[in-house]
Protein backbone atom coordinates (compact mmCIF):
# COMPACT_ATOMS: atom_id res chain seq x y z
CA UNK A 1 0.00 0.00 0.00
CA UNK A 2 2.87 2.34 0.84
CA UNK A 3 4.32 1.66 -2.61
CA UNK A 4 1.00 2.51 -4.24
CA UNK A 5 0.74 5.79 -2.29
CA UNK A 6 4.31 6.67 -3.25
CA UNK A 7 3.59 5.90 -6.90
CA UNK A 8 0.48 8.06 -6.77
CA UNK A 9 2.46 10.97 -5.33
CA UNK A 10 5.09 10.59 -8.04
CA UNK A 11 2.41 10.58 -10.75
CA UNK A 12 0.81 13.68 -9.25
CA UNK A 13 4.19 15.43 -9.17
CA UNK A 14 4.75 14.44 -12.80
CA UNK A 15 1.41 16.02 -13.74
CA UNK A 16 2.36 19.20 -11.87
CA UNK A 17 5.75 19.46 -13.57
CA UNK A 18 4.11 18.94 -16.96
CA UNK A 19 1.81 21.88 -16.11
CA UNK A 20 4.84 23.99 -15.16
CA UNK A 21 6.51 23.15 -18.48
CA UNK A 22 3.34 24.07 -20.37
CA UNK A 23 3.09 27.45 -18.58
CA UNK A 24 6.65 28.24 -19.57
CA UNK A 25 6.68 26.99 -23.14
CA UNK A 26 3.13 27.85 -24.24
CA UNK A 27 2.21 30.87 -22.14
CA UNK A 28 5.62 32.45 -21.34
CA UNK A 29 4.71 32.44 -17.64
CA UNK A 30 7.07 31.56 -14.78
CA UNK A 31 5.10 29.89 -11.95
CA UNK A 32 6.44 30.39 -8.44
CA UNK A 33 6.34 27.70 -5.78
CA UNK A 34 3.20 29.24 -4.26
CA UNK A 35 1.53 29.19 -7.69
CA UNK A 36 2.36 25.50 -8.17
CA UNK A 37 1.16 24.56 -4.67
CA UNK A 38 -2.09 26.47 -5.12
CA UNK A 39 -2.71 24.88 -8.52
CA UNK A 40 -1.99 21.41 -7.10
CA UNK A 41 -4.48 21.82 -4.24
CA UNK A 42 -7.25 23.89 -5.82
CA UNK A 43 -7.25 22.80 -9.47
CA UNK A 44 -5.89 19.25 -9.53
CA UNK A 45 -7.09 18.36 -6.04
CA UNK A 46 -3.72 16.87 -5.05
CA UNK A 47 -4.24 17.67 -1.37
CA UNK A 48 -2.10 14.78 -0.13
CA UNK A 49 1.03 16.33 -1.64
CA UNK A 50 3.16 18.18 0.87
CA UNK A 51 4.57 21.60 0.06
CA UNK A 52 8.11 20.36 0.75
CA UNK A 53 7.72 17.54 -1.79
CA UNK A 54 6.45 19.98 -4.44
CA UNK A 55 9.31 22.40 -3.69
CA UNK A 56 11.89 19.62 -3.99
CA UNK A 57 10.52 18.41 -7.34
CA UNK A 58 10.27 22.00 -8.66
CA UNK A 59 13.94 22.60 -7.84
CA UNK A 60 14.76 19.52 -9.92
CA UNK A 61 12.71 20.73 -12.90
CA UNK A 62 15.05 21.17 -15.92
CA UNK A 63 14.08 24.85 -16.33
CA UNK A 64 14.43 25.61 -12.60
CA UNK A 65 17.34 23.46 -11.48
CA UNK A 66 20.22 25.90 -12.12
CA UNK A 67 18.39 29.10 -11.19
CA UNK A 68 16.28 28.27 -8.13
CA UNK A 69 17.14 30.17 -4.97
CA UNK A 70 18.87 27.95 -2.41
CA UNK A 71 18.55 29.16 1.20
CA UNK A 72 21.80 28.75 3.14
CA UNK A 73 20.65 29.81 6.61
CA UNK A 74 17.72 31.44 8.39
CA UNK A 75 18.28 34.91 9.80
CA UNK A 76 16.15 36.20 12.66
CA UNK A 77 13.90 39.16 11.91
CA UNK A 78 16.10 41.62 13.79
CA UNK A 79 16.59 44.04 10.93
CA UNK A 80 14.90 47.40 10.42
CA UNK A 81 12.15 47.00 7.80
CA UNK A 82 12.13 49.25 4.75
CA UNK A 83 8.72 50.88 5.04
CA UNK A 84 6.89 53.92 3.70
CA UNK A 85 3.26 55.04 3.44
CA UNK A 86 3.49 56.81 0.10
CA UNK A 87 4.06 55.86 -3.53
CA UNK A 88 7.00 57.17 -5.54
CA UNK A 89 9.84 56.21 -3.15
CA UNK A 90 12.17 54.13 -5.34
CA UNK A 91 15.21 51.97 -4.72
CA UNK A 92 17.58 51.65 -7.67
CA UNK A 93 20.50 49.57 -8.87
CA UNK A 94 22.29 48.52 -12.06
CA UNK A 95 22.08 44.90 -13.17
CA UNK A 96 24.71 43.19 -15.29
CA UNK A 97 25.06 40.04 -17.34
CA UNK A 98 28.57 38.68 -17.74
CA UNK A 99 30.01 38.06 -21.20
CA UNK A 100 29.99 34.39 -22.16
CA UNK A 101 32.07 32.69 -24.80
CA UNK A 102 29.18 30.55 -26.03
CA UNK A 103 26.99 33.53 -26.92
CA UNK A 104 28.37 36.91 -27.94
CA UNK A 105 26.70 39.91 -26.29
CA UNK A 106 26.55 42.91 -28.65
CA UNK A 107 28.41 45.99 -27.46
CA UNK A 108 25.11 47.87 -27.20
CA UNK A 109 23.95 45.66 -24.31
CA UNK A 110 27.17 45.18 -22.33
CA UNK A 111 26.46 48.00 -19.86
CA UNK A 112 23.53 46.22 -18.22
CA UNK A 113 20.22 47.75 -17.19
CA UNK A 114 18.88 50.31 -14.74
CA UNK A 115 16.25 49.00 -12.35
CA UNK A 116 14.05 51.07 -10.02
CA UNK A 117 11.59 49.48 -7.58
CA UNK A 118 8.81 51.27 -5.71
CA UNK A 119 9.26 50.49 -2.01
CA UNK A 120 5.52 50.47 -1.27
CA UNK A 121 3.89 48.93 -4.35
CA UNK A 122 6.89 46.77 -5.46
CA UNK A 123 6.36 48.05 -9.04
CA UNK A 124 9.44 47.69 -11.27
CA UNK A 125 10.82 50.07 -13.89
CA UNK A 126 13.66 48.66 -16.01
CA UNK A 127 15.58 50.33 -18.84
CA UNK A 128 18.52 48.90 -20.81
CA UNK A 129 21.66 51.05 -20.64
CA UNK A 130 22.84 51.09 -24.24
CA UNK A 131 26.61 51.03 -24.94
CA UNK A 132 27.73 52.90 -21.78
CA UNK A 133 26.62 53.63 -18.24
CA UNK A 134 28.03 57.15 -18.07
CA UNK A 135 26.00 60.14 -16.87
CA UNK A 136 24.38 60.75 -20.27
CA UNK A 137 23.28 57.11 -20.50
CA UNK A 138 21.85 57.21 -16.96
CA UNK A 139 19.93 60.40 -17.78
CA UNK A 140 18.49 58.81 -20.94
CA UNK A 141 17.40 55.84 -18.86
CA UNK A 142 15.82 58.07 -16.20
CA UNK A 143 13.90 59.93 -18.89
CA UNK A 144 12.58 56.60 -20.13
CA UNK A 145 11.57 55.68 -16.56
CA UNK A 146 9.59 58.93 -16.31
CA UNK A 147 7.84 58.01 -19.58
CA UNK A 148 7.05 54.52 -18.27
CA UNK A 149 5.72 56.04 -15.06
CA UNK A 150 3.50 58.47 -16.99
CA UNK A 151 2.17 55.65 -19.16
CA UNK A 152 1.42 53.41 -16.17
CA UNK A 153 -0.22 55.98 -13.89
CA UNK A 154 -1.44 58.73 -16.22
CA UNK A 155 -1.14 62.52 -15.88
CA UNK A 156 -2.97 62.61 -12.51
CA UNK A 157 -1.07 59.80 -10.82
CA UNK A 158 1.56 60.10 -8.12
CA UNK A 159 4.97 61.45 -9.03
CA UNK A 160 8.40 59.93 -8.37
CA UNK A 161 9.51 61.64 -5.17
CA UNK A 162 12.88 60.10 -4.38
CA UNK A 163 15.47 57.59 -5.56
CA UNK A 164 17.88 55.71 -3.29
CA UNK A 165 20.95 54.20 -4.93
CA UNK A 166 24.34 52.71 -4.20
CA UNK A 167 27.22 55.13 -4.69
CA UNK A 168 27.57 54.52 -8.44
CA UNK A 169 29.85 57.31 -9.69
CA UNK A 170 27.79 58.06 -12.78
CA UNK A 171 24.64 58.38 -10.65
CA UNK A 172 26.14 60.54 -7.92
CA UNK A 173 27.84 62.87 -10.44
CA UNK A 174 26.80 66.46 -11.12
CA UNK A 175 24.89 65.82 -14.37
CA UNK A 176 22.56 63.16 -12.97
CA UNK A 177 22.06 65.04 -9.70
CA UNK A 178 21.11 68.20 -11.61
CA UNK A 179 18.64 66.20 -13.70
CA UNK A 180 17.01 64.79 -10.56
CA UNK A 181 16.77 68.24 -8.96
CA UNK A 182 15.24 69.68 -12.14
CA UNK A 183 12.55 67.01 -11.89
CA UNK A 184 11.98 67.55 -8.14
CA UNK A 185 13.32 64.09 -7.27
CA UNK A 186 15.36 63.83 -4.10
CA UNK A 187 18.34 61.47 -3.96
CA UNK A 188 19.81 59.31 -1.21
CA UNK A 189 23.09 57.42 -1.68
CA UNK A 190 23.61 54.17 0.22
CA UNK A 191 27.11 53.46 1.44
CA UNK A 192 27.61 51.49 4.62
CA UNK A 193 24.07 50.58 5.67
CA UNK A 194 23.32 46.88 5.83
CA UNK A 195 20.11 47.26 3.81
CA UNK A 196 21.80 49.18 1.01
CA UNK A 197 19.56 48.96 -2.04
CA UNK A 198 18.42 45.45 -1.25
CA UNK A 199 14.92 45.91 -2.69
CA UNK A 200 16.40 46.58 -6.12
CA UNK A 201 19.08 43.92 -5.68
CA UNK A 202 16.47 41.30 -4.80
CA UNK A 203 14.46 42.33 -7.87
CA UNK A 204 17.56 41.77 -10.02
CA UNK A 205 17.90 38.27 -8.53
CA UNK A 206 14.26 37.48 -9.37
CA UNK A 207 14.67 38.84 -12.89
CA UNK A 208 17.78 36.73 -13.46
CA UNK A 209 16.02 33.63 -12.15
CA UNK A 210 12.90 34.09 -14.31
CA UNK A 211 15.05 35.03 -17.30
CA UNK A 212 16.97 31.78 -17.03
CA UNK A 213 13.77 29.74 -16.89
CA UNK A 214 12.19 31.52 -19.88
CA UNK A 215 15.40 31.22 -21.87
CA UNK A 216 15.55 27.48 -21.21
CA UNK A 217 11.87 27.05 -22.04
CA UNK A 218 11.75 29.16 -25.21
CA UNK A 219 15.28 28.63 -26.49
CA UNK A 220 15.74 32.39 -26.87
CA UNK A 221 19.25 33.75 -26.33
CA UNK A 222 19.96 37.31 -25.24
CA UNK A 223 18.68 38.77 -21.97
CA UNK A 224 17.80 42.06 -23.71
CA UNK A 225 15.16 40.22 -25.77
CA UNK A 226 13.38 38.83 -22.70
CA UNK A 227 13.84 41.44 -19.99
CA UNK A 228 10.71 43.49 -20.71
CA UNK A 229 8.60 40.34 -20.71
CA UNK A 230 10.14 39.19 -17.41
CA UNK A 231 9.61 42.60 -15.78
CA UNK A 232 5.96 42.55 -16.86
CA UNK A 233 5.61 39.09 -15.27
CA UNK A 234 7.02 40.46 -12.00
CA UNK A 235 4.64 43.44 -12.02
CA UNK A 236 1.67 41.11 -12.50
CA UNK A 237 2.59 38.64 -9.75
CA UNK A 238 0.62 38.80 -6.47
CA UNK A 239 2.40 40.75 -3.72
CA UNK A 240 3.75 38.57 -0.91
CA UNK A 241 3.93 39.70 2.72
CA UNK A 242 5.66 37.31 5.13
CA UNK A 243 5.46 34.66 2.41
CA UNK A 244 1.67 35.02 2.16
CA UNK A 245 -0.34 36.56 -0.67
CA UNK A 246 -1.73 40.01 0.13
CA UNK A 247 -5.46 40.01 -0.65
CA UNK A 248 -7.99 42.81 -1.01
CA UNK A 249 -11.30 42.71 0.82
CA UNK A 250 -12.90 40.90 -2.13
CA UNK A 251 -10.16 38.24 -1.94
CA UNK A 252 -8.52 39.40 -5.17
CA UNK A 253 -4.73 39.47 -4.77
CA UNK A 254 -2.92 42.81 -4.86
CA UNK A 255 -0.35 43.10 -7.66
CA UNK A 256 2.32 45.81 -8.08
CA UNK A 257 0.58 47.00 -11.25
CA UNK A 258 -2.71 47.46 -9.37
CA UNK A 259 -1.58 49.95 -6.72
CA UNK A 260 -2.19 53.62 -7.54
CA UNK A 261 -3.12 56.89 -5.88
CA UNK A 262 -6.85 56.11 -6.11
CA UNK A 263 -6.71 52.87 -4.11
CA UNK A 264 -3.70 53.73 -1.93
CA UNK A 265 -5.70 54.02 1.30
CA UNK A 266 -7.25 50.58 0.83
CA UNK A 267 -3.88 49.08 -0.09
CA UNK A 268 -2.26 50.54 3.04
CA UNK A 269 -5.13 49.22 5.16
CA UNK A 270 -4.74 45.69 3.76
CA UNK A 271 -0.93 45.85 3.93
CA UNK A 272 -0.76 47.05 7.54
CA UNK A 273 -3.44 44.59 8.60
CA UNK A 274 -1.43 41.72 7.14
CA UNK A 275 1.85 43.02 8.60
CA UNK A 276 1.48 45.64 11.38
CA UNK A 277 5.24 46.28 11.24
CA UNK A 278 4.57 48.14 8.00
CA UNK A 279 2.86 50.78 10.14
CA UNK A 280 4.75 50.69 13.43
CA UNK A 281 8.13 50.30 11.73
CA UNK A 282 7.87 53.94 10.65
CA UNK A 283 8.18 55.21 14.22
CA UNK A 284 11.10 55.47 16.61
CA UNK A 285 10.95 54.56 20.29
CA UNK A 286 12.19 56.81 23.09
CA UNK A 287 15.85 55.78 23.49
CA UNK A 288 15.62 56.22 27.27
CA UNK A 289 13.56 52.99 27.30
CA UNK A 290 16.29 50.87 25.69
CA UNK A 291 19.70 49.49 26.65
CA UNK A 292 22.57 50.52 24.36
CA UNK A 293 25.90 48.73 24.14
CA UNK A 294 27.87 51.75 22.88
CA UNK A 295 27.61 55.06 24.80
CA UNK A 296 27.45 58.33 22.86
CA UNK A 297 31.00 59.35 21.96
CA UNK A 298 32.20 55.75 21.59
CA UNK A 299 34.54 54.90 18.71
CA UNK A 300 33.21 52.05 16.57
CA UNK A 301 33.84 50.46 13.20
CA UNK A 302 31.32 48.76 10.89
CA UNK A 303 31.80 45.07 10.29
CA UNK A 304 33.17 44.65 6.79
CA UNK A 305 30.40 42.28 5.67
CA UNK A 306 27.83 45.11 5.89
CA UNK A 307 29.82 47.57 3.79
CA UNK A 308 29.76 45.68 0.50
CA UNK A 309 27.67 43.19 -1.43
CA UNK A 310 30.75 42.17 -3.45
CA UNK A 311 31.83 38.54 -3.41
CA UNK A 312 34.82 38.27 -5.72
CA UNK A 313 38.10 39.74 -4.51
CA UNK A 314 37.14 40.27 -0.85
CA UNK A 315 39.47 38.49 1.57
CA UNK A 316 37.12 38.60 4.54
CA UNK A 317 39.29 36.21 6.53
CA UNK A 318 42.06 38.81 6.56
CA UNK A 319 40.07 41.97 7.45
CA UNK A 320 36.76 42.01 9.31
CA UNK A 321 36.22 45.73 10.04
CA UNK A 322 35.93 48.87 7.92
CA UNK A 323 39.08 50.99 7.94
CA UNK A 324 37.35 54.29 8.78
CA UNK A 325 36.52 54.83 12.48
CA UNK A 326 33.12 56.26 13.46
CA UNK A 327 31.98 58.11 16.57
CA UNK A 328 28.53 57.38 18.00
CA UNK A 329 26.46 60.57 17.82
CA UNK A 330 22.90 59.43 18.63
CA UNK A 331 21.02 56.42 20.03
CA UNK A 332 18.01 55.18 18.01
CA UNK A 333 15.34 52.65 19.03
CA UNK A 334 12.84 51.30 16.51
CA UNK A 335 10.39 48.46 15.84
CA UNK A 336 12.18 45.75 13.89
CA UNK A 337 10.74 43.20 11.44
CA UNK A 338 10.16 40.73 14.27
CA UNK A 339 7.97 43.26 16.11
CA UNK A 340 10.62 43.72 18.82
CA UNK A 341 12.75 46.70 19.82
CA UNK A 342 15.72 47.22 17.54
CA UNK A 343 18.84 49.16 18.49
CA UNK A 344 20.70 51.45 16.09
CA UNK A 345 23.23 54.28 16.19
CA UNK A 346 23.74 57.43 14.17
CA UNK A 347 27.50 57.65 13.64
CA UNK A 348 29.92 60.16 12.11
CA UNK A 349 32.76 59.00 9.86
CA UNK A 350 35.93 60.57 11.25
CA UNK A 351 37.56 60.81 7.84
CA UNK A 352 34.73 62.08 5.64
CA UNK A 353 32.46 63.54 8.38
CA UNK A 354 29.50 61.80 6.71
CA UNK A 355 26.71 60.41 8.90
CA UNK A 356 25.44 56.84 8.70
CA UNK A 357 22.96 54.78 10.72
CA UNK A 358 24.00 51.25 11.78
CA UNK A 359 22.27 48.45 13.64
CA UNK A 360 24.05 47.45 16.83
CA UNK A 361 24.81 43.98 15.44
CA UNK A 362 26.71 45.59 12.54
CA UNK A 363 29.15 47.52 14.74
CA UNK A 364 32.21 46.61 16.78
CA UNK A 365 33.91 48.66 19.49
CA UNK A 366 37.16 50.14 18.21
CA UNK A 367 39.68 52.92 18.57
CA UNK A 368 41.62 55.46 16.46
CA UNK A 369 45.01 54.22 15.28
Short mmCIF file of C-alpha atoms in Angstrom, two decimals, residues 85-306:
data_model
loop_
_atom_site.label_atom_id
_atom_site.label_comp_id
_atom_site.label_asym_id
_atom_site.label_seq_id
_atom_site.Cartn_x
_atom_site.Cartn_y
_atom_site.Cartn_z
CA UNK A 85 3.26 55.04 3.44
CA UNK A 86 3.49 56.81 0.10
CA UNK A 87 4.06 55.86 -3.53
CA UNK A 88 7.00 57.17 -5.54
CA UNK A 89 9.84 56.21 -3.15
CA UNK A 90 12.17 54.13 -5.34
CA UNK A 91 15.21 51.97 -4.72
CA UNK A 92 17.58 51.65 -7.67
CA UNK A 93 20.50 49.57 -8.87
CA UNK A 94 22.29 48.52 -12.06
CA UNK A 95 22.08 44.90 -13.17
CA UNK A 96 24.71 43.19 -15.29
CA UNK A 97 25.06 40.04 -17.34
CA UNK A 98 28.57 38.68 -17.74
CA UNK A 99 30.01 38.06 -21.20
CA UNK A 100 29.99 34.39 -22.16
CA UNK A 101 32.07 32.69 -24.80
CA UNK A 102 29.18 30.55 -26.03
CA UNK A 103 26.99 33.53 -26.92
CA UNK A 104 28.37 36.91 -27.94
CA UNK A 105 26.70 39.91 -26.29
CA UNK A 106 26.55 42.91 -28.65
CA UNK A 107 28.41 45.99 -27.46
CA UNK A 108 25.11 47.87 -27.20
CA UNK A 109 23.95 45.66 -24.31
CA UNK A 110 27.17 45.18 -22.33
CA UNK A 111 26.46 48.00 -19.86
CA UNK A 112 23.53 46.22 -18.22
CA UNK A 113 20.22 47.75 -17.19
CA UNK A 114 18.88 50.31 -14.74
CA UNK A 115 16.25 49.00 -12.35
CA UNK A 116 14.05 51.07 -10.02
CA UNK A 117 11.59 49.48 -7.58
CA UNK A 118 8.81 51.27 -5.71
CA UNK A 119 9.26 50.49 -2.01
CA UNK A 120 5.52 50.47 -1.27
CA UNK A 121 3.89 48.93 -4.35
CA UNK A 122 6.89 46.77 -5.46
CA UNK A 123 6.36 48.05 -9.04
CA UNK A 124 9.44 47.69 -11.27
CA UNK A 125 10.82 50.07 -13.89
CA UNK A 126 13.66 48.66 -16.01
CA UNK A 127 15.58 50.33 -18.84
CA UNK A 128 18.52 48.90 -20.81
CA UNK A 129 21.66 51.05 -20.64
CA UNK A 130 22.84 51.09 -24.24
CA UNK A 131 26.61 51.03 -24.94
CA UNK A 132 27.73 52.90 -21.78
CA UNK A 133 26.62 53.63 -18.24
CA UNK A 134 28.03 57.15 -18.07
CA UNK A 135 26.00 60.14 -16.87
CA UNK A 136 24.38 60.75 -20.27
CA UNK A 137 23.28 57.11 -20.50
CA UNK A 138 21.85 57.21 -16.96
CA UNK A 139 19.93 60.40 -17.78
CA UNK A 140 18.49 58.81 -20.94
CA UNK A 141 17.40 55.84 -18.86
CA UNK A 142 15.82 58.07 -16.20
CA UNK A 143 13.90 59.93 -18.89
CA UNK A 144 12.58 56.60 -20.13
CA UNK A 145 11.57 55.68 -16.56
CA UNK A 146 9.59 58.93 -16.31
CA UNK A 147 7.84 58.01 -19.58
CA UNK A 148 7.05 54.52 -18.27
CA UNK A 149 5.72 56.04 -15.06
CA UNK A 150 3.50 58.47 -16.99
CA UNK A 151 2.17 55.65 -19.16
CA UNK A 152 1.42 53.41 -16.17
CA UNK A 153 -0.22 55.98 -13.89
CA UNK A 154 -1.44 58.73 -16.22
CA UNK A 155 -1.14 62.52 -15.88
CA UNK A 156 -2.97 62.61 -12.51
CA UNK A 157 -1.07 59.80 -10.82
CA UNK A 158 1.56 60.10 -8.12
CA UNK A 159 4.97 61.45 -9.03
CA UNK A 160 8.40 59.93 -8.37
CA UNK A 161 9.51 61.64 -5.17
CA UNK A 162 12.88 60.10 -4.38
CA UNK A 163 15.47 57.59 -5.56
CA UNK A 164 17.88 55.71 -3.29
CA UNK A 165 20.95 54.20 -4.93
CA UNK A 166 24.34 52.71 -4.20
CA UNK A 167 27.22 55.13 -4.69
CA UNK A 168 27.57 54.52 -8.44
CA UNK A 169 29.85 57.31 -9.69
CA UNK A 170 27.79 58.06 -12.78
CA UNK A 171 24.64 58.38 -10.65
CA UNK A 172 26.14 60.54 -7.92
CA UNK A 173 27.84 62.87 -10.44
CA UNK A 174 26.80 66.46 -11.12
CA UNK A 175 24.89 65.82 -14.37
CA UNK A 176 22.56 63.16 -12.97
CA UNK A 177 22.06 65.04 -9.70
CA UNK A 178 21.11 68.20 -11.61
CA UNK A 179 18.64 66.20 -13.70
CA UNK A 180 17.01 64.79 -10.56
CA UNK A 181 16.77 68.24 -8.96
CA UNK A 182 15.24 69.68 -12.14
CA UNK A 183 12.55 67.01 -11.89
CA UNK A 184 11.98 67.55 -8.14
CA UNK A 185 13.32 64.09 -7.27
CA UNK A 186 15.36 63.83 -4.10
CA UNK A 187 18.34 61.47 -3.96
CA UNK A 188 19.81 59.31 -1.21
CA UNK A 189 23.09 57.42 -1.68
CA UNK A 190 23.61 54.17 0.22
CA UNK A 191 27.11 53.46 1.44
CA UNK A 192 27.61 51.49 4.62
CA UNK A 193 24.07 50.58 5.67
CA UNK A 194 23.32 46.88 5.83
CA UNK A 195 20.11 47.26 3.81
CA UNK A 196 21.80 49.18 1.01
CA UNK A 197 19.56 48.96 -2.04
CA UNK A 198 18.42 45.45 -1.25
CA UNK A 199 14.92 45.91 -2.69
CA UNK A 200 16.40 46.58 -6.12
CA UNK A 201 19.08 43.92 -5.68
CA UNK A 202 16.47 41.30 -4.80
CA UNK A 203 14.46 42.33 -7.87
CA UNK A 204 17.56 41.77 -10.02
CA UNK A 205 17.90 38.27 -8.53
CA UNK A 206 14.26 37.48 -9.37
CA UNK A 207 14.67 38.84 -12.89
CA UNK A 208 17.78 36.73 -13.46
CA UNK A 209 16.02 33.63 -12.15
CA UNK A 210 12.90 34.09 -14.31
CA UNK A 211 15.05 35.03 -17.30
CA UNK A 212 16.97 31.78 -17.03
CA UNK A 213 13.77 29.74 -16.89
CA UNK A 214 12.19 31.52 -19.88
CA UNK A 215 15.40 31.22 -21.87
CA UNK A 216 15.55 27.48 -21.21
CA UNK A 217 11.87 27.05 -22.04
CA UNK A 218 11.75 29.16 -25.21
CA UNK A 219 15.28 28.63 -26.49
CA UNK A 220 15.74 32.39 -26.87
CA UNK A 221 19.25 33.75 -26.33
CA UNK A 222 19.96 37.31 -25.24
CA UNK A 223 18.68 38.77 -21.97
CA UNK A 224 17.80 42.06 -23.71
CA UNK A 225 15.16 40.22 -25.77
CA UNK A 226 13.38 38.83 -22.70
CA UNK A 227 13.84 41.44 -19.99
CA UNK A 228 10.71 43.49 -20.71
CA UNK A 229 8.60 40.34 -20.71
CA UNK A 230 10.14 39.19 -17.41
CA UNK A 231 9.61 42.60 -15.78
CA UNK A 232 5.96 42.55 -16.86
CA UNK A 233 5.61 39.09 -15.27
CA UNK A 234 7.02 40.46 -12.00
CA UNK A 235 4.64 43.44 -12.02
CA UNK A 236 1.67 41.11 -12.50
CA UNK A 237 2.59 38.64 -9.75
CA UNK A 238 0.62 38.80 -6.47
CA UNK A 239 2.40 40.75 -3.72
CA UNK A 240 3.75 38.57 -0.91
CA UNK A 241 3.93 39.70 2.72
CA UNK A 242 5.66 37.31 5.13
CA UNK A 243 5.46 34.66 2.41
CA UNK A 244 1.67 35.02 2.16
CA UNK A 245 -0.34 36.56 -0.67
CA UNK A 246 -1.73 40.01 0.13
CA UNK A 247 -5.46 40.01 -0.65
CA UNK A 248 -7.99 42.81 -1.01
CA UNK A 249 -11.30 42.71 0.82
CA UNK A 250 -12.90 40.90 -2.13
CA UNK A 251 -10.16 38.24 -1.94
CA UNK A 252 -8.52 39.40 -5.17
CA UNK A 253 -4.73 39.47 -4.77
CA UNK A 254 -2.92 42.81 -4.86
CA UNK A 255 -0.35 43.10 -7.66
CA UNK A 256 2.32 45.81 -8.08
CA UNK A 257 0.58 47.00 -11.25
CA UNK A 258 -2.71 47.46 -9.37
CA UNK A 259 -1.58 49.95 -6.72
CA UNK A 260 -2.19 53.62 -7.54
CA UNK A 261 -3.12 56.89 -5.88
CA UNK A 262 -6.85 56.11 -6.11
CA UNK A 263 -6.71 52.87 -4.11
CA UNK A 264 -3.70 53.73 -1.93
CA UNK A 265 -5.70 54.02 1.30
CA UNK A 266 -7.25 50.58 0.83
CA UNK A 267 -3.88 49.08 -0.09
CA UNK A 268 -2.26 50.54 3.04
CA UNK A 269 -5.13 49.22 5.16
CA UNK A 270 -4.74 45.69 3.76
CA UNK A 271 -0.93 45.85 3.93
CA UNK A 272 -0.76 47.05 7.54
CA UNK A 273 -3.44 44.59 8.60
CA UNK A 274 -1.43 41.72 7.14
CA UNK A 275 1.85 43.02 8.60
CA UNK A 276 1.48 45.64 11.38
CA UNK A 277 5.24 46.28 11.24
CA UNK A 278 4.57 48.14 8.00
CA UNK A 279 2.86 50.78 10.14
CA UNK A 280 4.75 50.69 13.43
CA UNK A 281 8.13 50.30 11.73
CA UNK A 282 7.87 53.94 10.65
CA UNK A 283 8.18 55.21 14.22
CA UNK A 284 11.10 55.47 16.61
CA UNK A 285 10.95 54.56 20.29
CA UNK A 286 12.19 56.81 23.09
CA UNK A 287 15.85 55.78 23.49
CA UNK A 288 15.62 56.22 27.27
CA UNK A 289 13.56 52.99 27.30
CA UNK A 290 16.29 50.87 25.69
CA UNK A 291 19.70 49.49 26.65
CA UNK A 292 22.57 50.52 24.36
CA UNK A 293 25.90 48.73 24.14
CA UNK A 294 27.87 51.75 22.88
CA UNK A 295 27.61 55.06 24.80
CA UNK A 296 27.45 58.33 22.86
CA UNK A 297 31.00 59.35 21.96
CA UNK A 298 32.20 55.75 21.59
CA UNK A 299 34.54 54.90 18.71
CA UNK A 300 33.21 52.05 16.57
CA UNK A 301 33.84 50.46 13.20
CA UNK A 302 31.32 48.76 10.89
CA UNK A 303 31.80 45.07 10.29
CA UNK A 304 33.17 44.65 6.79
CA UNK A 305 30.40 42.28 5.67
CA UNK A 306 27.83 45.11 5.89
#
